[in-house]
Short mmCIF file of C-alpha atoms in Angstrom, two decimals:
data_model
loop_
_atom_site.label_atom_id
_atom_site.label_comp_id
_atom_site.label_asym_id
_atom_site.label_seq_id
_atom_site.Cartn_x
_atom_site.Cartn_y
_atom_site.Cartn_z
CA MET A 27 -30.56 13.97 37.08
CA GLY A 28 -26.62 14.88 36.87
CA THR A 29 -25.88 11.57 34.69
CA ARG A 30 -22.80 12.19 32.56
CA ASN A 31 -23.36 12.90 28.99
CA PRO A 32 -22.51 9.63 27.09
CA PHE A 33 -21.90 11.24 23.66
CA SER A 34 -18.38 12.03 22.51
CA PRO A 35 -18.32 14.92 19.74
CA SER A 36 -14.48 14.92 19.50
CA PHE A 37 -12.57 13.88 16.43
CA GLY A 38 -11.02 10.31 16.85
CA THR A 39 -12.85 9.67 20.22
CA SER A 40 -14.57 6.28 20.16
CA PRO A 41 -18.63 6.64 20.43
CA PRO A 42 -20.58 4.99 23.15
CA VAL A 43 -22.13 2.71 20.80
CA LEU A 44 -20.14 1.71 17.55
CA ALA A 45 -23.23 1.04 15.41
CA GLY A 46 -23.41 -0.12 11.70
CA ARG A 47 -19.84 -1.34 11.43
CA ASP A 48 -20.02 -4.85 12.08
CA ASP A 49 -19.44 -5.86 8.65
CA ILE A 50 -16.09 -4.02 8.50
CA LEU A 51 -15.06 -5.52 11.77
CA ASP A 52 -15.94 -8.93 10.65
CA GLY A 53 -13.87 -8.65 7.57
CA VAL A 54 -10.96 -7.23 9.49
CA GLY A 55 -11.22 -10.09 12.05
CA ASP A 56 -11.59 -12.76 9.44
CA ALA A 57 -8.26 -11.32 7.79
CA LEU A 58 -6.41 -11.40 11.05
CA ALA A 59 -7.49 -14.93 11.68
CA THR A 60 -6.50 -16.14 8.13
CA GLY A 61 -3.15 -14.61 7.74
CA PRO A 62 -1.28 -12.70 5.06
CA THR A 63 -3.06 -14.57 2.19
CA HIS A 64 -6.15 -12.85 3.14
CA PRO A 65 -6.99 -9.71 0.66
CA ASP A 66 -7.93 -7.61 3.68
CA TYR A 67 -4.81 -8.19 5.72
CA THR A 68 -3.65 -4.90 4.31
CA ALA A 69 -6.50 -2.39 3.96
CA LEU A 70 -7.55 1.17 3.82
CA PHE A 71 -10.45 3.01 5.46
CA ILE A 72 -11.46 5.68 3.13
CA GLY A 73 -14.20 8.57 4.01
CA VAL A 74 -14.74 12.15 4.59
CA ARG A 75 -13.64 14.01 7.51
CA GLY A 76 -15.75 13.35 10.56
CA ALA A 77 -17.11 10.01 8.92
CA GLY A 78 -15.42 7.77 11.79
CA LYS A 79 -12.27 6.56 10.24
CA THR A 80 -10.03 7.10 13.26
CA VAL A 81 -12.83 5.61 15.38
CA MET A 82 -12.57 2.60 13.22
CA LEU A 83 -8.86 2.38 13.68
CA ASN A 84 -9.33 2.27 17.42
CA ALA A 85 -11.87 -0.45 17.14
CA VAL A 86 -9.71 -2.74 14.96
CA GLU A 87 -6.78 -2.05 17.25
CA ASP A 88 -9.05 -3.26 20.21
CA LEU A 89 -10.04 -6.18 18.16
CA ALA A 90 -6.42 -7.18 17.57
CA ARG A 91 -5.43 -6.78 21.16
CA THR A 92 -8.33 -9.09 22.23
CA ARG A 93 -6.76 -11.66 20.13
CA GLY A 94 -3.45 -11.41 21.76
CA TRP A 95 -2.08 -9.20 18.99
CA LEU A 96 0.27 -6.04 19.37
CA ALA A 97 -0.71 -2.96 17.81
CA LEU A 98 1.30 -0.03 16.66
CA SER A 99 -0.53 3.06 15.73
CA ASP A 100 0.82 6.32 14.10
CA ASN A 101 -0.22 9.34 11.75
CA ALA A 102 1.28 10.06 8.57
CA SER A 103 0.72 13.96 8.70
CA SER A 104 3.88 14.11 10.80
CA ALA A 105 7.28 13.68 9.09
CA GLY A 106 9.37 10.77 10.14
CA LEU A 107 6.94 7.86 9.82
CA PRO A 108 9.35 5.16 8.93
CA ASP A 109 11.84 6.10 11.81
CA ARG A 110 8.95 6.19 14.35
CA LEU A 111 7.74 2.77 13.33
CA THR A 112 11.29 1.44 13.38
CA ARG A 113 11.70 2.58 16.97
CA ALA A 114 8.35 1.33 18.02
CA ALA A 115 8.82 -1.97 16.63
CA SER A 116 12.07 -2.29 18.07
CA ASP A 117 11.09 -1.45 21.53
CA LEU A 118 8.21 -3.98 21.24
CA LEU A 119 10.69 -6.64 20.08
CA ALA A 120 13.03 -5.81 22.97
CA GLY A 121 10.02 -6.06 25.27
CA LEU A 122 9.45 -9.69 24.25
CA GLY A 123 12.84 -10.66 25.33
CA PRO A 124 14.27 -11.20 28.96
CA THR A 125 12.82 -8.68 31.28
CA GLU A 126 15.46 -8.81 34.15
CA PRO A 127 18.20 -6.31 33.26
CA LYS A 128 21.77 -7.66 33.35
CA ARG A 129 24.05 -6.22 36.20
CA ARG A 130 27.90 -5.98 36.50
CA LEU A 131 30.07 -5.20 39.29
CA SER A 132 30.69 -1.55 39.82
CA SER A 133 32.42 -1.16 43.18
CA VAL A 134 34.10 -3.03 45.92
CA THR A 135 34.76 -1.40 49.44
CA ALA A 136 37.67 -2.37 51.72
CA ALA A 137 38.06 -6.07 52.53
CA GLY A 138 35.31 -6.89 49.79
CA ILE A 139 32.55 -5.86 52.16
CA GLY A 140 29.80 -3.82 50.59
CA VAL A 141 29.74 -4.96 47.04
CA GLY A 142 27.87 -2.57 44.65
CA PHE A 143 26.21 -3.41 41.22
CA GLU A 144 24.91 -1.20 38.40
CA THR A 145 22.38 -2.03 35.66
CA VAL A 146 23.83 -2.50 32.20
CA PRO A 147 21.85 -0.93 29.59
CA THR A 148 20.86 -3.13 26.80
CA PRO A 149 22.72 -2.06 23.51
CA GLU A 150 20.48 -0.23 21.12
CA ALA A 151 19.88 -2.45 18.04
CA ASP A 152 21.00 -1.08 14.74
CA TYR A 153 17.62 -1.70 13.03
CA ASP A 154 16.05 -0.38 9.83
CA LEU A 155 12.39 -0.74 9.36
CA ARG A 156 12.57 -4.00 7.58
CA LYS A 157 14.81 -5.66 10.06
CA ALA A 158 12.56 -4.49 12.88
CA LEU A 159 9.29 -5.51 11.45
CA SER A 160 10.86 -8.77 10.22
CA GLY A 161 12.21 -9.54 13.74
CA LEU A 162 9.16 -8.69 15.51
CA GLY A 163 7.02 -10.65 13.03
CA ASP A 164 9.10 -13.79 13.53
CA ALA A 165 8.97 -13.40 17.44
CA LEU A 166 5.29 -13.06 17.31
CA ALA A 167 4.77 -15.80 14.83
CA GLU A 168 6.66 -18.23 17.55
CA ARG A 169 3.86 -17.02 19.89
CA GLY A 170 1.02 -17.53 17.53
CA THR A 171 0.03 -13.87 17.49
CA GLY A 172 0.97 -10.92 15.21
CA LEU A 173 1.36 -7.25 14.88
CA LEU A 174 -1.32 -4.66 13.46
CA ILE A 175 0.13 -1.44 12.24
CA THR A 176 -2.43 1.49 11.75
CA VAL A 177 -1.67 4.82 10.21
CA ASP A 178 -4.08 7.60 10.12
CA GLU A 179 -4.09 10.67 7.69
CA MET A 180 -2.46 8.73 4.88
CA GLN A 181 -3.40 11.42 2.35
CA SER A 182 -1.08 13.84 4.20
CA GLY A 183 1.96 11.63 4.11
CA ASP A 184 5.26 12.31 2.62
CA VAL A 185 5.25 10.45 -0.75
CA GLU A 186 8.77 9.23 -0.09
CA GLU A 187 8.20 7.99 3.34
CA ILE A 188 4.94 6.17 2.10
CA ARG A 189 6.78 4.59 -0.64
CA GLU A 190 9.47 3.46 1.75
CA PHE A 191 6.74 2.12 4.20
CA GLY A 192 4.68 0.27 1.59
CA SER A 193 7.95 -1.37 0.05
CA VAL A 194 8.86 -2.76 3.42
CA LEU A 195 5.47 -3.95 4.27
CA GLN A 196 5.15 -5.67 0.78
CA HIS A 197 8.19 -7.75 1.68
CA VAL A 198 7.56 -8.42 5.42
CA SER A 199 3.86 -9.20 4.94
CA ARG A 200 2.83 -10.29 1.49
CA ARG A 201 6.08 -11.87 0.20
CA GLU A 202 7.63 -13.29 3.34
CA GLN A 203 4.16 -14.12 4.97
CA ARG A 204 4.94 -12.58 8.38
CA PRO A 205 2.08 -11.98 10.61
CA VAL A 206 2.29 -8.14 10.18
CA ALA A 207 -1.13 -6.63 9.19
CA PHE A 208 -1.86 -3.04 8.25
CA ILE A 209 -4.74 -0.68 8.15
CA GLY A 210 -4.49 3.00 6.97
CA ALA A 211 -7.15 5.69 6.97
CA ALA A 212 -7.38 8.44 4.54
CA LEU A 213 -9.58 11.21 3.17
CA PRO A 214 -11.10 10.48 -0.30
CA GLN A 215 -8.50 12.71 -2.13
CA ILE A 216 -5.88 9.94 -1.53
CA GLU A 217 -7.41 8.49 -4.61
CA ASP A 218 -5.82 11.38 -6.79
CA THR A 219 -2.58 11.48 -5.02
CA LEU A 220 -1.00 8.57 -3.44
CA LEU A 221 -3.10 5.95 -5.05
CA SER A 222 -2.35 7.36 -8.45
CA ASP A 223 1.44 7.11 -7.85
CA ASP A 224 2.40 3.91 -9.82
CA ALA A 225 5.63 3.75 -7.49
CA ILE A 226 3.41 3.17 -4.52
CA GLY A 227 1.83 0.00 -5.95
CA PHE A 228 1.50 -1.54 -2.48
CA LEU A 229 -1.28 1.00 -1.45
CA GLN A 230 -3.08 0.43 -4.81
CA ARG A 231 -3.25 -3.28 -3.92
CA CYS A 232 -4.66 -2.68 -0.43
CA SER A 233 -8.37 -3.50 -0.07
CA ARG A 234 -10.58 -0.45 0.53
CA TYR A 235 -13.46 -0.05 2.98
CA ASP A 236 -15.68 3.01 2.46
CA ILE A 237 -16.48 4.58 5.76
CA ASP A 238 -19.60 5.93 4.68
CA ARG A 239 -22.91 7.26 6.20
CA LEU A 240 -24.70 5.03 8.71
CA SER A 241 -28.14 3.57 7.85
CA PRO A 242 -31.09 5.03 9.50
CA GLN A 243 -31.54 1.85 11.65
CA ALA A 244 -27.76 2.22 12.86
CA THR A 245 -28.12 5.78 13.39
CA ARG A 246 -31.23 5.20 15.56
CA ARG A 247 -29.25 2.72 17.72
CA ALA A 248 -26.21 4.99 17.86
CA ILE A 249 -28.49 7.73 19.53
CA ALA A 250 -31.05 5.72 21.42
CA GLU A 251 -28.91 3.27 23.08
CA PRO A 252 -26.65 5.63 24.91
CA ILE A 253 -29.46 7.65 26.20
CA SER A 254 -31.22 4.53 27.52
CA GLU A 255 -28.13 2.95 28.83
CA HIS A 256 -27.55 6.28 31.06
CA GLY A 257 -31.19 6.45 32.57
CA ARG A 258 -32.87 8.77 30.24
CA SER A 259 -35.50 8.35 27.57
CA ILE A 260 -36.39 10.09 24.20
CA ASP A 261 -39.60 10.72 22.41
CA SER A 262 -40.16 8.68 19.36
CA ALA A 263 -40.73 11.88 17.34
CA ALA A 264 -37.51 13.37 18.73
CA LEU A 265 -35.53 10.36 17.99
CA ASP A 266 -36.91 10.38 14.31
CA ARG A 267 -36.01 14.10 14.09
CA ALA A 268 -32.45 13.51 15.26
CA VAL A 269 -31.83 10.61 12.94
CA THR A 270 -33.02 12.67 9.93
CA ALA A 271 -30.91 15.63 11.00
CA THR A 272 -27.79 13.77 11.17
CA SER A 273 -28.10 11.91 7.80
CA GLY A 274 -26.07 9.02 9.14
CA TYR A 275 -22.97 11.30 9.42
CA ALA A 276 -21.02 9.83 12.45
CA PHE A 277 -19.70 13.18 13.79
CA MET A 278 -22.92 14.93 13.43
CA ILE A 279 -24.62 11.96 15.36
CA GLN A 280 -22.38 12.57 18.31
CA LEU A 281 -22.92 16.40 18.24
CA VAL A 282 -26.74 16.12 17.82
CA GLY A 283 -26.78 13.59 20.60
CA PHE A 284 -24.49 15.49 22.98
CA HIS A 285 -26.42 18.97 22.67
CA SER A 286 -29.88 17.52 22.74
CA TRP A 287 -28.71 15.82 26.00
CA GLN A 288 -27.25 18.96 27.24
CA ALA A 289 -30.27 21.05 26.45
CA ASP A 290 -31.64 20.03 29.85
CA ALA A 291 -29.42 17.71 31.33
CA ARG A 292 -31.59 17.54 34.42
CA SER A 293 -34.63 16.08 32.75
CA SER A 294 -35.21 12.37 32.58
CA HIS A 295 -36.57 12.69 29.09
CA ILE A 296 -35.46 14.23 25.87
CA THR A 297 -38.13 15.97 23.90
CA ILE A 298 -38.23 17.20 20.32
CA GLU A 299 -37.56 20.71 21.68
CA HIS A 300 -34.39 19.42 23.22
CA VAL A 301 -33.53 17.80 20.02
CA GLU A 302 -34.13 20.96 17.92
CA THR A 303 -31.71 22.88 20.28
CA GLY A 304 -29.25 20.21 19.86
CA ILE A 305 -29.49 20.17 16.01
CA ALA A 306 -29.05 24.01 15.85
CA GLU A 307 -25.96 23.92 18.13
CA ALA A 308 -24.62 20.89 16.11
CA GLN A 309 -25.01 22.67 12.82
CA ARG A 310 -23.18 25.62 14.14
CA ARG A 311 -20.24 23.58 15.31
CA ILE A 312 -19.99 21.43 12.36
CA GLY A 313 -19.74 24.22 10.16
CA ARG A 314 -16.74 25.62 12.19
CA MET A 315 -15.13 22.26 12.86
CA VAL A 316 -15.46 20.45 9.44
CA LEU A 317 -16.90 22.88 6.56
CA SER A 318 -14.70 26.01 7.17
CA PRO A 319 -11.43 24.01 7.30
CA THR A 320 -12.14 22.08 4.05
CA TRP A 321 -13.47 25.43 2.39
CA LYS A 322 -10.09 27.03 3.08
CA THR A 323 -8.35 24.44 0.92
CA LEU A 324 -10.66 25.00 -2.12
CA SER A 325 -9.94 26.92 -5.37
CA ASP A 326 -12.19 29.79 -6.30
CA VAL A 327 -13.93 27.72 -8.98
CA ASP A 328 -14.63 24.91 -6.39
CA ARG A 329 -16.22 27.53 -4.13
CA GLN A 330 -18.34 29.03 -6.92
CA PHE A 331 -19.49 25.39 -7.72
CA LEU A 332 -20.61 25.06 -4.12
CA LEU A 333 -22.41 28.37 -4.07
CA ALA A 334 -24.18 27.41 -7.10
CA MET A 335 -25.29 23.99 -5.54
CA ALA A 336 -26.43 25.96 -2.47
CA GLN A 337 -29.34 27.65 -4.61
CA ASP A 338 -31.19 24.30 -4.65
CA ASP A 339 -33.30 22.61 -2.05
CA GLY A 340 -31.91 19.12 -1.97
CA GLU A 341 -30.09 17.52 -4.82
CA SER A 342 -28.73 19.70 -7.89
CA LYS A 343 -28.56 18.83 -11.56
CA LEU A 344 -25.19 19.24 -12.85
CA ALA A 345 -26.58 21.01 -15.92
CA ASP A 346 -28.10 23.56 -13.80
CA ILE A 347 -24.80 24.22 -11.99
CA ALA A 348 -23.03 24.51 -15.31
CA ASP A 349 -25.53 27.12 -16.57
CA ARG A 350 -25.25 29.11 -13.32
CA LEU A 351 -21.48 29.09 -13.57
CA ASP A 352 -21.64 29.88 -17.42
CA VAL A 353 -19.48 26.85 -18.21
CA THR A 354 -19.92 23.60 -20.29
CA ALA A 355 -21.11 20.45 -18.62
CA GLY A 356 -17.72 18.92 -19.04
CA TYR A 357 -15.85 21.74 -17.31
CA ALA A 358 -18.42 21.37 -14.49
CA GLY A 359 -17.86 17.68 -14.16
CA VAL A 360 -14.11 18.29 -13.54
CA TYR A 361 -15.00 20.20 -10.52
CA ARG A 362 -17.60 17.83 -9.46
CA HIS A 363 -14.93 15.20 -9.35
CA ARG A 364 -12.70 17.35 -7.45
CA LEU A 365 -15.22 18.16 -4.72
CA ILE A 366 -16.27 14.47 -4.27
CA ARG A 367 -12.57 13.71 -3.53
CA ALA A 368 -12.55 16.64 -1.12
CA GLY A 369 -15.54 15.17 0.64
CA MET A 370 -17.80 18.20 0.25
CA ILE A 371 -20.41 16.57 -2.22
CA ARG A 372 -21.54 13.17 -3.25
CA PRO A 373 -22.99 11.62 -6.38
CA ALA A 374 -26.82 11.42 -6.21
CA GLY A 375 -27.89 9.71 -9.44
CA ARG A 376 -27.15 10.37 -12.97
CA GLY A 377 -26.27 13.93 -13.54
CA ARG A 378 -27.07 14.94 -10.12
CA VAL A 379 -25.03 15.65 -6.96
CA SER A 380 -25.74 16.51 -3.25
CA PHE A 381 -23.74 17.90 -0.37
CA ALA A 382 -21.93 15.26 1.76
CA HIS A 383 -22.82 17.34 4.91
CA HIS A 384 -26.50 18.25 5.21
CA ALA A 385 -25.57 21.35 7.04
CA ALA A 386 -23.57 22.67 4.20
CA PRO A 387 -26.28 24.53 2.32
CA ASP A 388 -27.37 26.64 5.26
CA TRP A 389 -23.86 27.38 6.10
CA LEU A 390 -22.97 28.48 2.69
CA ARG A 391 -26.13 30.86 2.47
CA ASN A 392 -25.54 32.32 5.95
CA GLN A 393 -21.81 32.66 6.31
CA ASP A 394 -19.86 35.77 4.79
CA ILE A 395 -17.36 33.46 2.86
CA GLN A 396 -17.61 34.67 -0.69
#
């Protein structure tokens, strides 16, 4: 058929259908409409890598813009966050002023014929972050709109820079009630780093949204609708298999959808054979793109814990893991907590854990990673 593949298995790229996140968008929309007194006016999106946090930042920025708001987006993993935000806010504020540049006489030819002019550059304002955001907030308030700031990768931010940014935002938004809203995105380990720093109390008071797995119903919609909207169909059994294989993990949904489509891009129908091909390729890629980078950051004991888990089919009992590692249950519990924060495992009921990524057990068993 030659129809373009609708799926987007790239980090931070918005999917063709944003399914299962309406409650989050509704909450943020309500906060923007209410103003700085709303508890979700400053919030954090927290989830494992590939869960869709950056996609959600894109979505809330789009939501703000549809309401006439301005949006500033940045990434805390690069040094200089306060300076970049200061410059960006100052530029936006300047853009709200007169658009016609001033001109001055630059030259006059003989007898005054042929007068020349040159553009006078606007003097650069000597702003710090608080002045820039306050000025921009006041200007937007007069226009009945506001500013949304989004910052990705908050867990990687410099502590002093995040502290400075949080202090400014606390004054501008919460205390002075200017229309400057904020949403950050972070991996779960931020709970043990920036959010455990009492000097960054502003972040601790932000509302938190868990960007978690999609429900089976939302997963079905995220897979089936793009296929249908682009002129193809999918077997019911094939769709069921794809939904089960992705476990509601946003990045895996895009990987399975993309590679199932590509298995025979000329066919008008996606079969279970196409989906099985897509699942195999998705599992291979998610190991390289998600699991391997996280694995490299783990300690030896973290890794041994995961390898002990991989001996089980399905959920693991913490007591069994402790026995395999020849450690106490309390000691194993410490690493359970660490690996939950790292996004590798998740609680599965009292005394049990499971892998956050369903492809992890096979990846651990088949890779030469010991």
